[in-house]
Tab-separated table of C-alpha atoms in Angstrom:
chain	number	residue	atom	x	y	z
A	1	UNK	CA	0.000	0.000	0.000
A	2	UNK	CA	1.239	3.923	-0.080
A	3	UNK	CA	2.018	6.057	2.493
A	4	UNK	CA	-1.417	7.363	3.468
A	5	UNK	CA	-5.208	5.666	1.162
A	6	UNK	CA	-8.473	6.179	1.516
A	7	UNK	CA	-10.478	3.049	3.402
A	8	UNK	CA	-13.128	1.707	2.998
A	9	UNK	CA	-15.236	-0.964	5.411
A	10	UNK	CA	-15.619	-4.252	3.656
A	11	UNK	CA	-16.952	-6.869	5.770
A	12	UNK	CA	-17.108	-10.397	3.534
A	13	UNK	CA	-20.308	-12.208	3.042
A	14	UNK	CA	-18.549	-15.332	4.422
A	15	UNK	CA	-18.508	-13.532	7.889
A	16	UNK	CA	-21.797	-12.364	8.103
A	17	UNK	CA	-22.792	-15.719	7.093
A	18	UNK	CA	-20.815	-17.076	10.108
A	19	UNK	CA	-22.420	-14.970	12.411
A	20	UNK	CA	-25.977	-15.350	11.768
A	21	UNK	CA	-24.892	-18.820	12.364
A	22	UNK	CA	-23.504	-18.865	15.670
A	23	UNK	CA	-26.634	-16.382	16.869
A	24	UNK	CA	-29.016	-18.667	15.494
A	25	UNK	CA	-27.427	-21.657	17.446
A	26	UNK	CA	-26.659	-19.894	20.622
A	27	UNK	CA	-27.548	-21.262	24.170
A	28	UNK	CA	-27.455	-19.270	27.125
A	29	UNK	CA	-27.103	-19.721	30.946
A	30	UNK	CA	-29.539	-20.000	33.910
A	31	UNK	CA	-29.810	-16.674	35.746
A	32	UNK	CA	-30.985	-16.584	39.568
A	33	UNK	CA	-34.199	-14.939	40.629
A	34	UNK	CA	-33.929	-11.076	41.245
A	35	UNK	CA	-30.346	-11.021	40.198
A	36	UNK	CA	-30.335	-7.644	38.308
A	37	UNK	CA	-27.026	-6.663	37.403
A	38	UNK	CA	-25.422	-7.870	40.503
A	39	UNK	CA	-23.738	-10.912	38.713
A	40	UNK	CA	-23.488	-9.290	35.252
A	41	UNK	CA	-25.262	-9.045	31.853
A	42	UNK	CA	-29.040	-9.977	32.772
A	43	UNK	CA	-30.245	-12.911	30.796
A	44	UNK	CA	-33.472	-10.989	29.510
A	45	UNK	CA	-31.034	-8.250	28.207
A	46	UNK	CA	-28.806	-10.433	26.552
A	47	UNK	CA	-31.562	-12.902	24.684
A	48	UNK	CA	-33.604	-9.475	23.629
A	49	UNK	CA	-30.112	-8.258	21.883
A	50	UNK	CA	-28.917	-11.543	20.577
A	51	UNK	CA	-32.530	-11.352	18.892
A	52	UNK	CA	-32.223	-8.371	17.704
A	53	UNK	CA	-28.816	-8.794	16.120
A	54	UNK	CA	-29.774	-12.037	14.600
A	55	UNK	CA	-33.203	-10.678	12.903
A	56	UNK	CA	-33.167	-6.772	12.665
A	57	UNK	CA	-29.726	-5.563	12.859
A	58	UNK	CA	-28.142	-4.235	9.117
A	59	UNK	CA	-24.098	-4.159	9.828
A	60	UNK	CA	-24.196	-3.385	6.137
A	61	UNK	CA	-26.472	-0.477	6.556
A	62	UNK	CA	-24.136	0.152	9.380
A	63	UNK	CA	-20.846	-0.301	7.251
A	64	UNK	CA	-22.667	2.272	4.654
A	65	UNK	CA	-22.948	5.196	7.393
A	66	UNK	CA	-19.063	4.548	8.989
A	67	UNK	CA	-17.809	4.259	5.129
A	68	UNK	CA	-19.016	8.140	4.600
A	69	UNK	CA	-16.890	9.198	7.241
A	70	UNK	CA	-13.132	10.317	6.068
A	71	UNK	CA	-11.269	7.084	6.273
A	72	UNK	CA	-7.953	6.168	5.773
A	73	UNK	CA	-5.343	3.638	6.367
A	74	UNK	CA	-1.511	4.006	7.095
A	75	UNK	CA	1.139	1.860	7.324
A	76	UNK	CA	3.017	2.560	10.499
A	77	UNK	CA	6.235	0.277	12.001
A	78	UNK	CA	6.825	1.041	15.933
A	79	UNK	CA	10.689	0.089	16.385
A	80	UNK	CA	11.265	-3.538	16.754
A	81	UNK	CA	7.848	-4.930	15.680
A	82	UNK	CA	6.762	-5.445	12.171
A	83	UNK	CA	4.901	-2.275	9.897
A	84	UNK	CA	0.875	-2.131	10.793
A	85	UNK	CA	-1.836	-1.058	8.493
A	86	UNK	CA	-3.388	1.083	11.013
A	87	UNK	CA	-7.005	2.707	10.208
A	88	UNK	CA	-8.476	6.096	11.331
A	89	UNK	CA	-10.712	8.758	10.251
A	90	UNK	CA	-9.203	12.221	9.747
A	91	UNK	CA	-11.800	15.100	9.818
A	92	UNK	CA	-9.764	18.248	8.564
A	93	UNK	CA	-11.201	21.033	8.972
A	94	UNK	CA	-11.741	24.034	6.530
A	95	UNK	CA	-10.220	26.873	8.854
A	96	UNK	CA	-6.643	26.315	7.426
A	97	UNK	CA	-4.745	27.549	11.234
A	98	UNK	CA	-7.137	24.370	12.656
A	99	UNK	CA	-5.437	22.746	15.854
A	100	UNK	CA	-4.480	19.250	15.097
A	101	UNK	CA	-5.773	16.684	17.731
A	102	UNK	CA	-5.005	13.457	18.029
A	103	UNK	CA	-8.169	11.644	19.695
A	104	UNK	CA	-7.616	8.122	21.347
A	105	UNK	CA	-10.093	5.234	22.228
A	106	UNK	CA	-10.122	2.801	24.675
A	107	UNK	CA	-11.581	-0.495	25.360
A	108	UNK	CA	-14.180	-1.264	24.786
A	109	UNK	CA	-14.489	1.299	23.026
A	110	UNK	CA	-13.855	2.204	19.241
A	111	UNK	CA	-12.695	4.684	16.779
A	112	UNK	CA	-16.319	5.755	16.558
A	113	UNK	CA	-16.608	7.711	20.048
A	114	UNK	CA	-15.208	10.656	18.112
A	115	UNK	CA	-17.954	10.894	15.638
A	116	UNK	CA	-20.073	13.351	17.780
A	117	UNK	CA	-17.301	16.047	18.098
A	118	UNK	CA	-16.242	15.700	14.505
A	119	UNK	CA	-19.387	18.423	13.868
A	120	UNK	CA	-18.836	20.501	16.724
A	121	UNK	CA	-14.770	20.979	16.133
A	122	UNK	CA	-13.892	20.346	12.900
A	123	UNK	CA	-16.373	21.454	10.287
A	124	UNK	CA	-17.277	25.049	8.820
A	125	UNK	CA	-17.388	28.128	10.414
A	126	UNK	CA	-16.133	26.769	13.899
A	127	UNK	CA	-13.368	28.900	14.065
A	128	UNK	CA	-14.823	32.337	14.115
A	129	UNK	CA	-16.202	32.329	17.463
A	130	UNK	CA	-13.932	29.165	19.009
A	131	UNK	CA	-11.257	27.356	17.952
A	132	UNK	CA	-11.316	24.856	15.131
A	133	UNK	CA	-9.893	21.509	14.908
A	134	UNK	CA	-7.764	19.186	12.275
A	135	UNK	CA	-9.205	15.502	14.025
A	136	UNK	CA	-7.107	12.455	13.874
A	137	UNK	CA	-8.966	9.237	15.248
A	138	UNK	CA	-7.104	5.898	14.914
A	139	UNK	CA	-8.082	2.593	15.672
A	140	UNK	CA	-5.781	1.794	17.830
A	141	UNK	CA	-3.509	-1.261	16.677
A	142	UNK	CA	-5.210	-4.321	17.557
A	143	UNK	CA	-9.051	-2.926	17.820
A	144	UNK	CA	-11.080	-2.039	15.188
A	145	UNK	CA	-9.969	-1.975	11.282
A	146	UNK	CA	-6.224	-1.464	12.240
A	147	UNK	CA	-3.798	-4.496	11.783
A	148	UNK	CA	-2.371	-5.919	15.060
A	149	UNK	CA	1.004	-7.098	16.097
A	150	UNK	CA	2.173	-10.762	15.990
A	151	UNK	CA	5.175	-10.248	18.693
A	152	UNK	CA	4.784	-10.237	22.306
A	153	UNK	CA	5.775	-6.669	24.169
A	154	UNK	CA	3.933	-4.503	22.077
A	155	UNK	CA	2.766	-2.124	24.767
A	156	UNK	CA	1.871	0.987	25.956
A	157	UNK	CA	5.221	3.189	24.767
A	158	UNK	CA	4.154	1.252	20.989
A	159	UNK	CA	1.022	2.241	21.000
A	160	UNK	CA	2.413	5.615	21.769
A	161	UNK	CA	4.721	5.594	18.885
A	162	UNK	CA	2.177	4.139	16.559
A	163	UNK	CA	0.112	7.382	17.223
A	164	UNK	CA	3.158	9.717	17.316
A	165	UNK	CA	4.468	8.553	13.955
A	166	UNK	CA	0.902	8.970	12.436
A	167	UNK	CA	0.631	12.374	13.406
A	168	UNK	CA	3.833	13.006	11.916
A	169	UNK	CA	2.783	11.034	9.216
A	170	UNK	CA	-0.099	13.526	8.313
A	171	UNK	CA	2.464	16.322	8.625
A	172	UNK	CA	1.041	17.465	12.119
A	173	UNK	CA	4.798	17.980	13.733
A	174	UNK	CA	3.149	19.356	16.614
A	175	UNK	CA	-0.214	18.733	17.818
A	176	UNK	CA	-2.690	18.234	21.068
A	177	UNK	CA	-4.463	14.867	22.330
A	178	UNK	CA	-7.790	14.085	23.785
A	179	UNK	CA	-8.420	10.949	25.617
A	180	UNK	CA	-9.903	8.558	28.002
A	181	UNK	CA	-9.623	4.911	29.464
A	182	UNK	CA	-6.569	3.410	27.257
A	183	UNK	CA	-6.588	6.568	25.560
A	184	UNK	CA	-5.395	8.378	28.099
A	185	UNK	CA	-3.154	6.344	29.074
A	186	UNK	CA	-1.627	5.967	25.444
A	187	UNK	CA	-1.936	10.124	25.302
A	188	UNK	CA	-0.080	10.174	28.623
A	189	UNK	CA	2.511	8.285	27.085
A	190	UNK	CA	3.244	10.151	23.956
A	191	UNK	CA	3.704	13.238	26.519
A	192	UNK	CA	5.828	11.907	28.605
A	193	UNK	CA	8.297	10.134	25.059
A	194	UNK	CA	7.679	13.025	22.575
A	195	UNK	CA	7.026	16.224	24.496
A	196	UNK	CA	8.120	18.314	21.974
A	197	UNK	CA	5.457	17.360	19.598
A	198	UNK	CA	2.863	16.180	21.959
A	199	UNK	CA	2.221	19.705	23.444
A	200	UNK	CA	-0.964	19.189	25.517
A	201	UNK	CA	-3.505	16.647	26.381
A	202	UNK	CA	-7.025	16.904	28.037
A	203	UNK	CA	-8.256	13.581	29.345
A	204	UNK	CA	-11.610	12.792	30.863
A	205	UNK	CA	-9.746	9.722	33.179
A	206	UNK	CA	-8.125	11.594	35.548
A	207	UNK	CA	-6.019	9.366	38.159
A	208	UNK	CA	-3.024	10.521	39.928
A	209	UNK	CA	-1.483	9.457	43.843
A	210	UNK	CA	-2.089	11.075	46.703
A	211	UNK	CA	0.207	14.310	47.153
A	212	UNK	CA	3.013	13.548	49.231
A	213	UNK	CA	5.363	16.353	51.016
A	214	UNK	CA	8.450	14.846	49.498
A	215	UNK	CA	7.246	14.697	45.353
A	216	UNK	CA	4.613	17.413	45.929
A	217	UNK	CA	4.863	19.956	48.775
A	218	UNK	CA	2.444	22.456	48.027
A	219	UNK	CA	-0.193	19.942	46.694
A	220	UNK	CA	0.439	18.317	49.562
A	221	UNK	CA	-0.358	21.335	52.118
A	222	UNK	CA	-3.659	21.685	50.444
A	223	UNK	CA	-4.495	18.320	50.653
A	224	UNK	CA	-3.890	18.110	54.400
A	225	UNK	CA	-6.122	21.143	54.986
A	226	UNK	CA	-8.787	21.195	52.364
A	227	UNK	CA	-11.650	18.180	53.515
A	228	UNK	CA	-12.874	16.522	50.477
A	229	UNK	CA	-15.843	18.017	48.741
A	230	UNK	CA	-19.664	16.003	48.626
A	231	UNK	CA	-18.222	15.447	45.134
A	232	UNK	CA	-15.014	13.761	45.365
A	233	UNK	CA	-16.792	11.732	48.145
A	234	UNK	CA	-18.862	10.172	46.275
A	235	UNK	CA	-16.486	9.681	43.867
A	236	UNK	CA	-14.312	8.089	46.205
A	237	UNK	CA	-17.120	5.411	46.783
A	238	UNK	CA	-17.403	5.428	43.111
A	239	UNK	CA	-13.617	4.282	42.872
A	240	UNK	CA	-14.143	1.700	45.788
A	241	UNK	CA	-17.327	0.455	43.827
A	242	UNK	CA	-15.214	-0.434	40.725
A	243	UNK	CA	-12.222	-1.644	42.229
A	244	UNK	CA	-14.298	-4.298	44.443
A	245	UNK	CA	-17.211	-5.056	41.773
A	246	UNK	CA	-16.136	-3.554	38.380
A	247	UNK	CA	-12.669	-4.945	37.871
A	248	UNK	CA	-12.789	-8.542	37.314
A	249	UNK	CA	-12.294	-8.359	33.780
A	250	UNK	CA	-9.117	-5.917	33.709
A	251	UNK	CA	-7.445	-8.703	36.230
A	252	UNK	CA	-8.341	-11.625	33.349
A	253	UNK	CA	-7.304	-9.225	30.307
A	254	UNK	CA	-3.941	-8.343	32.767
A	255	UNK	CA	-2.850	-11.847	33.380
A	256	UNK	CA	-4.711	-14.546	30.779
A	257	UNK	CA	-5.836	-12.865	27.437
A	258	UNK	CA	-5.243	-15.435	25.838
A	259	UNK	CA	-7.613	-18.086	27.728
A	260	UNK	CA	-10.364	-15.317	27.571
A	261	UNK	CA	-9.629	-15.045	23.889
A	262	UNK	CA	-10.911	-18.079	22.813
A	263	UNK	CA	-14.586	-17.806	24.609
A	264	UNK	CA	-14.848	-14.171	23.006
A	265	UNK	CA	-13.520	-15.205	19.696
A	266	UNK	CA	-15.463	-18.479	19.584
A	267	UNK	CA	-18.807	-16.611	20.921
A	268	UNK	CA	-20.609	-13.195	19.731
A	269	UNK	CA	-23.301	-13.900	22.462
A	270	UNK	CA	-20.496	-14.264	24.815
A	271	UNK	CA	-18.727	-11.339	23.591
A	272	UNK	CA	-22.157	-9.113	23.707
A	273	UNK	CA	-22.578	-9.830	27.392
A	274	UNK	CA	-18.932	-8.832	28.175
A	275	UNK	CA	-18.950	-5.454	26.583
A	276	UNK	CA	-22.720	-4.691	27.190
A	277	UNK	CA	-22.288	-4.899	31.056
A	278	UNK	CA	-19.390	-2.341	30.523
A	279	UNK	CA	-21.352	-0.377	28.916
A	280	UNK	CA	-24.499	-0.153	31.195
A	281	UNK	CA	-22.279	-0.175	34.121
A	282	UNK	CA	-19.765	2.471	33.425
A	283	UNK	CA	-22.009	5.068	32.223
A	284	UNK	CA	-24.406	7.765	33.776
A	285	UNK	CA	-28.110	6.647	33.098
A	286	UNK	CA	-26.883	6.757	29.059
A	287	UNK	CA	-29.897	5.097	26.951
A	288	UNK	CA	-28.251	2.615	24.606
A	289	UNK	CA	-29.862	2.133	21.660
A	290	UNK	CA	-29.648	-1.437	20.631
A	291	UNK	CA	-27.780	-0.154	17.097
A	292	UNK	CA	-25.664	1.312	19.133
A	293	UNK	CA	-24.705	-1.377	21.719
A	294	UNK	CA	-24.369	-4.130	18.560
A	295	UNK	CA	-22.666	-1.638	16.224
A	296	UNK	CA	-19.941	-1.732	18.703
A	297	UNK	CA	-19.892	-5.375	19.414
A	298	UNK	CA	-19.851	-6.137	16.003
A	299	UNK	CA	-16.670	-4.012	15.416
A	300	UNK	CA	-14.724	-5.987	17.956
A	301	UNK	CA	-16.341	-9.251	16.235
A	302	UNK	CA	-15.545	-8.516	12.931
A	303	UNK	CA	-12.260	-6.822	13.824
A	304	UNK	CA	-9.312	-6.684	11.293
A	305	UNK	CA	-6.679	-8.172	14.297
A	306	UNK	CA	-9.501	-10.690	15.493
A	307	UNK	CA	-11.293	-10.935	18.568
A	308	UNK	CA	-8.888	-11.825	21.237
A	309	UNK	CA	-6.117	-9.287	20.536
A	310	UNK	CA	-7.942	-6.254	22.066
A	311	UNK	CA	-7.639	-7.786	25.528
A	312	UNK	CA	-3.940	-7.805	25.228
A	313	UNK	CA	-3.009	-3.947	26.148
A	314	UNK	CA	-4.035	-4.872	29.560
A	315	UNK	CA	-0.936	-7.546	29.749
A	316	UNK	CA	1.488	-5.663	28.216
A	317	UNK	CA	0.948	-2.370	29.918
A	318	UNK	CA	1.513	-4.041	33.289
A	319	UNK	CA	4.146	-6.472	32.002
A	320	UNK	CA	6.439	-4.159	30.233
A	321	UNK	CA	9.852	-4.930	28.907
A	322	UNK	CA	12.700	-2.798	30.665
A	323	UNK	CA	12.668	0.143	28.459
A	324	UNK	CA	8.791	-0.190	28.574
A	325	UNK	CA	6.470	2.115	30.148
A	326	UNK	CA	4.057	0.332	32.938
A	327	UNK	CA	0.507	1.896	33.122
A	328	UNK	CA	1.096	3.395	36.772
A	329	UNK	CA	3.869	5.647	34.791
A	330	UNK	CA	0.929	7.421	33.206
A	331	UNK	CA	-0.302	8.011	36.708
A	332	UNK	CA	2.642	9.900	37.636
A	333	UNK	CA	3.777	13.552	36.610
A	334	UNK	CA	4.629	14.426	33.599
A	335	UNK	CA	6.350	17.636	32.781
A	336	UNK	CA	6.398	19.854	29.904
A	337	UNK	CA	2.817	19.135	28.427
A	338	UNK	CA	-0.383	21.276	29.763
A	339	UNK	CA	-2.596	19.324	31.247
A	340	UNK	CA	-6.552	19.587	30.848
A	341	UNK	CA	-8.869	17.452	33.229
A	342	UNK	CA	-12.131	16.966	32.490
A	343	UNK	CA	-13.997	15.164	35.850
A	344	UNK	CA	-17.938	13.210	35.502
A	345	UNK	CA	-19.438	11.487	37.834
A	346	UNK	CA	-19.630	8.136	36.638
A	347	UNK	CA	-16.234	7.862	35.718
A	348	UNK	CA	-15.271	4.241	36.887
A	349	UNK	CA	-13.004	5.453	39.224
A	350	UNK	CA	-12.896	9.326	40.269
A	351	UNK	CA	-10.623	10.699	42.564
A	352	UNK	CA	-9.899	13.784	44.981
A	353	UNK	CA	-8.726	16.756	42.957
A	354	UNK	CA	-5.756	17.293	44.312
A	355	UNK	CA	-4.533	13.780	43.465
A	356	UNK	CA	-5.174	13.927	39.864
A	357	UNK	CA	-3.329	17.635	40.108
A	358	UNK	CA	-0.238	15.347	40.834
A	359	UNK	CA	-0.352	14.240	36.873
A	360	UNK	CA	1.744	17.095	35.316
A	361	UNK	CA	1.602	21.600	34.741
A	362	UNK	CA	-2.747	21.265	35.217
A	363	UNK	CA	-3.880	24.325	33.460
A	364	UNK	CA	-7.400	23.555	33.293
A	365	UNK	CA	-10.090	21.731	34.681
A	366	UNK	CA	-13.763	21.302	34.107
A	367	UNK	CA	-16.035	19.649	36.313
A	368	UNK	CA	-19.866	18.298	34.700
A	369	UNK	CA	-22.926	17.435	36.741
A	370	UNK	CA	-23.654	14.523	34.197
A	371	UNK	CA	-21.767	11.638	32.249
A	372	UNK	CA	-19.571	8.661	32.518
A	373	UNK	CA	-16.714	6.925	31.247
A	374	UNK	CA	-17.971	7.152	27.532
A	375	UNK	CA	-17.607	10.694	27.878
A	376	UNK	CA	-17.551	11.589	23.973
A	377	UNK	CA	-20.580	9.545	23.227
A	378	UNK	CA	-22.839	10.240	26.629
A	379	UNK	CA	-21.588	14.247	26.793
A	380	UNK	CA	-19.937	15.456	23.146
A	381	UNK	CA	-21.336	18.823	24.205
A	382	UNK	CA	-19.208	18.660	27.574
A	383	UNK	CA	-16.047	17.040	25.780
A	384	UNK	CA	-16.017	19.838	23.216
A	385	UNK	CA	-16.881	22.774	25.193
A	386	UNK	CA	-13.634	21.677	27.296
A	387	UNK	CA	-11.597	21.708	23.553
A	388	UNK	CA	-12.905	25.033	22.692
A	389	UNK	CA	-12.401	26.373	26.401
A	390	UNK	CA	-8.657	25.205	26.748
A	391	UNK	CA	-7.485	26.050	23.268
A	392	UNK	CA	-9.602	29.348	22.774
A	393	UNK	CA	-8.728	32.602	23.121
A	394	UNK	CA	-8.425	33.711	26.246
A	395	UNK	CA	-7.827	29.645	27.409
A	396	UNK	CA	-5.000	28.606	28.835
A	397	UNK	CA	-3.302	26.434	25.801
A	398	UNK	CA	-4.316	28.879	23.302
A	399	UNK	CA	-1.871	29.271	20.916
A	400	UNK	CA	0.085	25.685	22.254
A	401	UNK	CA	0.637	24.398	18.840
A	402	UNK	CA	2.690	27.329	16.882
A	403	UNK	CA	1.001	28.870	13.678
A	404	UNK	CA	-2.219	26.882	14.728
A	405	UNK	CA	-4.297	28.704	17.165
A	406	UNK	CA	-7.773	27.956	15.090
A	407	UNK	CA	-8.844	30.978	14.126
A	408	UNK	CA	-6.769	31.588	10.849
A	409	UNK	CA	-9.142	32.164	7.548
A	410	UNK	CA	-11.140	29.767	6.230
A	411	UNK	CA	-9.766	27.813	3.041
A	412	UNK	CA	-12.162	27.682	0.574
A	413	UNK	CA	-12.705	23.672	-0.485
C-alpha cells in the first residue's frame, strides 16, 4: 500500500454468514431470581439483543454510514515490531490555522466515540467564534480496522509511537491529544516520550497518587487542609465500587488474554454480554440504543486483528519490557505538556482533585454534573466545550501548537 489511502469498510459475506450462524445456534445460561445486574449481563437483556442482532440488525447499513466518514489507512512500524496497516478517520477542517488533535479510544471502546465532536470541532465556520480543529482518530492497533502485532511486548510506549508517527505522518509535527480509558493512558505516554510534539492533552480519566510532602509539597499542604468536597466523596465510593465489583475483567485481560480469547472469539453472544455490562455499568443513566450497543460489538467481532487481541493492552501495559512504560507511569507527573482534566461522575473510578493535580503543569479543569466513562458519546457537548475552552482565546493552551491557534481564515474547499 502507499504512504497514506483512503479506506473503505468491507466486511465479507462469508462472515456475516458465520455470524448469523452462531446467533441462530446460541444457548445461554440459567440466571438466579432477582439477580439484576449484581452478577453481570441480565439474561433478559442479553436474549432481547442476541434477537435483535440475529433478525433486525443491518451491519451493512451500518458499514454504509461509517464508510461516509473520512477514512484512511496508514502503514506505520513502531521500532522492533513489524509495519501495521493502522485505520483512522481524519476530519480536517476548513479553517486552514485548525489545531491538530489526536483523539484516542479505549476499550471497549472504538474509533467511533469521536464521531459526535467531529461536527462541533472540525467542520465550517467553527473557528470564528472558538477554535477549530484538524481531528485524527485511529483505531488503535489491535481494535477495530487497524492491523495488530504478531510479537509479544507490544505495549503501551508502541502504541504511543504508533500514534506519534501517524501524526507526523499527516504532517502534524506538533499537535494536542484528547483521551480517556486506554486513551489516556496511550496520550499520557506520547507526553511523557515526545514532548516536543505532543504539546498538551485533556483527558476525561483523571487518576493521579495522593500528594506527598516529598514529590509534591504544596499539593500536599492543600491536601492536608482542604476536607474533600460532597463530590469527590462520592467519587471516592465510586472508585471503591469499581475496584471491588467492576474490575474482574481488567485482572483476566492483565494476566490470561489469551484463555479469555478463545470464549470471546469463539462466541458473539459471549462477547455481547462482556462489553454490554461495561457499557451499562460504566455510564451515567446513558440510553443505549440497541444499534448502538451491537454496532460496537460487532466491530470488535468482525475486527481486522480478530477478537482476542484487544484484551492484550491490559498484559502488556503491566508487564512491560525494561525500556517499557508500565501503566502506573501514566499516573505519575509528567512535565512539559499542559494538562486539561475533564472530571464526571460516573467515571469508573474518580478521585480527589488534588490527586489527579499530581499528573503534570494542570492548566485547566472542568467539572460536569452529568456523564460517565464514555464521555464523547454520553456528553460530546461537555467534551467539546472543554476543547474550545482550553485552546480558545483567552484559554489557557491557546496558541500551544505554533502557527495553529484555530482561528486563521477559512480555506475555501
Amino acid at each position: 500500500m502507499s504512504s497514506i489511502e483512503p479506506f473503505t469498510v468491507s466486511v465479507s459475506a462469508s462472515e456475516l454468514e458465520r455470524l448469523a450462524t452462531k446467533l441462530s445456534t446460541a444457548s445461554f445460561p440459567d440466571e438466579l431470581e432477582e439477580s439484576g445486574w449484581d452478577y453481570g449481563s441480565p439474561l433478559a437483556d442479553v436474549k432481547r439483543l442476541t434477537a435483535y442482532w440475529k433478525d433486525q440488525f443491518d451491519w451493512r447499513k451500518v458499514e454504509s454510514k461509517i464508510n461516509e466518514l473520512p477514512n484512511y489507512r496508514a502503514r506505520i512500524q513502531a521500532e522492533g515490531f513489524e509495519p501495521l496497516d493502522i485505520h483512522f478517520v481524519h476530519q480536517k477542517s476548513n479553517v486552514v490555522g485548525a489545531i491538530p488533535l489526536l483523539f484516542c479510544h479505549g476499550w471497549p471502546g472504538n474509533f467511533l466515540e469521536v464521531v459526535k465532536l467531529l461536527p462541533l470541532l472540525a467542520r465550517s465556520g467553527s473557528g470564528k467564534s472558538t477554535p477549530a480543529f484538524h481531528i485524527v482518530a485511529p483505531s488503535i492497533p489491535g481494535f477495530g480496522f487497524s492491523e495488530g502485532t504478531r510479537k509479544k511486548g507490544f505495549g503501551l510506549a508502541q502504541y504511543a509511537e504508533t500514534c506519534h508517527k501517524l501524526m507526523q505522518k499527516l504532517g502534524y509535527e506538533k499537535y494536542v491529544t484528547q483521551g480517556g480509558d486506554w486513551g489516556c493512558m496511550i496520550t499520557r505516554t506520547m507526553g511523557k516520550l515526545y514532548p516536543e510534539s505532543c504539546l498538551a492533552s485533556h483527558i476525561n480519566m483523571p487518576r493521579g497518587m495522593k500528594p506527598s510532602f516529598s514529590s509534591n509539597p504544596i499539593l500536599a499542604i492543600q491536601h492536608f487542609l482542604t476536607p474533600y468536597s460532597e463530590k469527590e466523596k462520592k467519587g471516592l465510593g465510586r472508585t471503591q465500587w469499581f475496584l471491588q465489583e467492576g474490575s474482574g475483567y481488567r485482572n483476566l485481560q492483565g494476566t490470561k488474554p489469551q484463555t479469555l480469547g478463545y470464549a470471546l472469539a469463539d462466541s458473539p453472544v459471549g462477547l455481547l454480554a462482556w462489553i454490554y455490562e461495561k457499557l451499562h455499568d460504566w455510564t451515567d443513566d446513558y440510553e443505549w440504543t440497541p444499534e448502538e450497543v451491537l454496532t460496537w460489538v460487532s466491530i470488535y467481532w468482525f475486527s481486522t486483528a480478530g477478537v482476542a487481541a484487544a484484551q492484550r493492552i491490559y498484559y502488556e501495559a503491566t508487564h512491560p519490557t525494561p525500556e517499557g512504560v508500565h501503566r502506573t507511569m501514566t499516573e505519575q507527573y509528567i512535565p512539559h505538556v499542559k494538562l486539561g482534566l475533564a472530571y464526571f461522575p460516573m467515571e469508573i473510578t474518580s478521585l480527589p482533585r488534588s490527586w489527579s493535580r499530581t499528573l503534570g503543569p494542570v492548566v485547566f479543569e472542568s467539572e460536569h454534573d452529568k456523564g460517565g466513562h464514555f464521555a464523547a458519546t454520553e456528553r460530546p457537548d461537555a467534551i467539546a466545550d472543554d476543547l474550545q475552552k482550553m485552546f480558545g482565546k483567552g484559554g489557557p493552551a491557546y496558541e500551544v501548537v505554533p502557527g495553529r491557534s484555530g482561528y486563521d481564515f477559512i480555506a475555501k474547499l
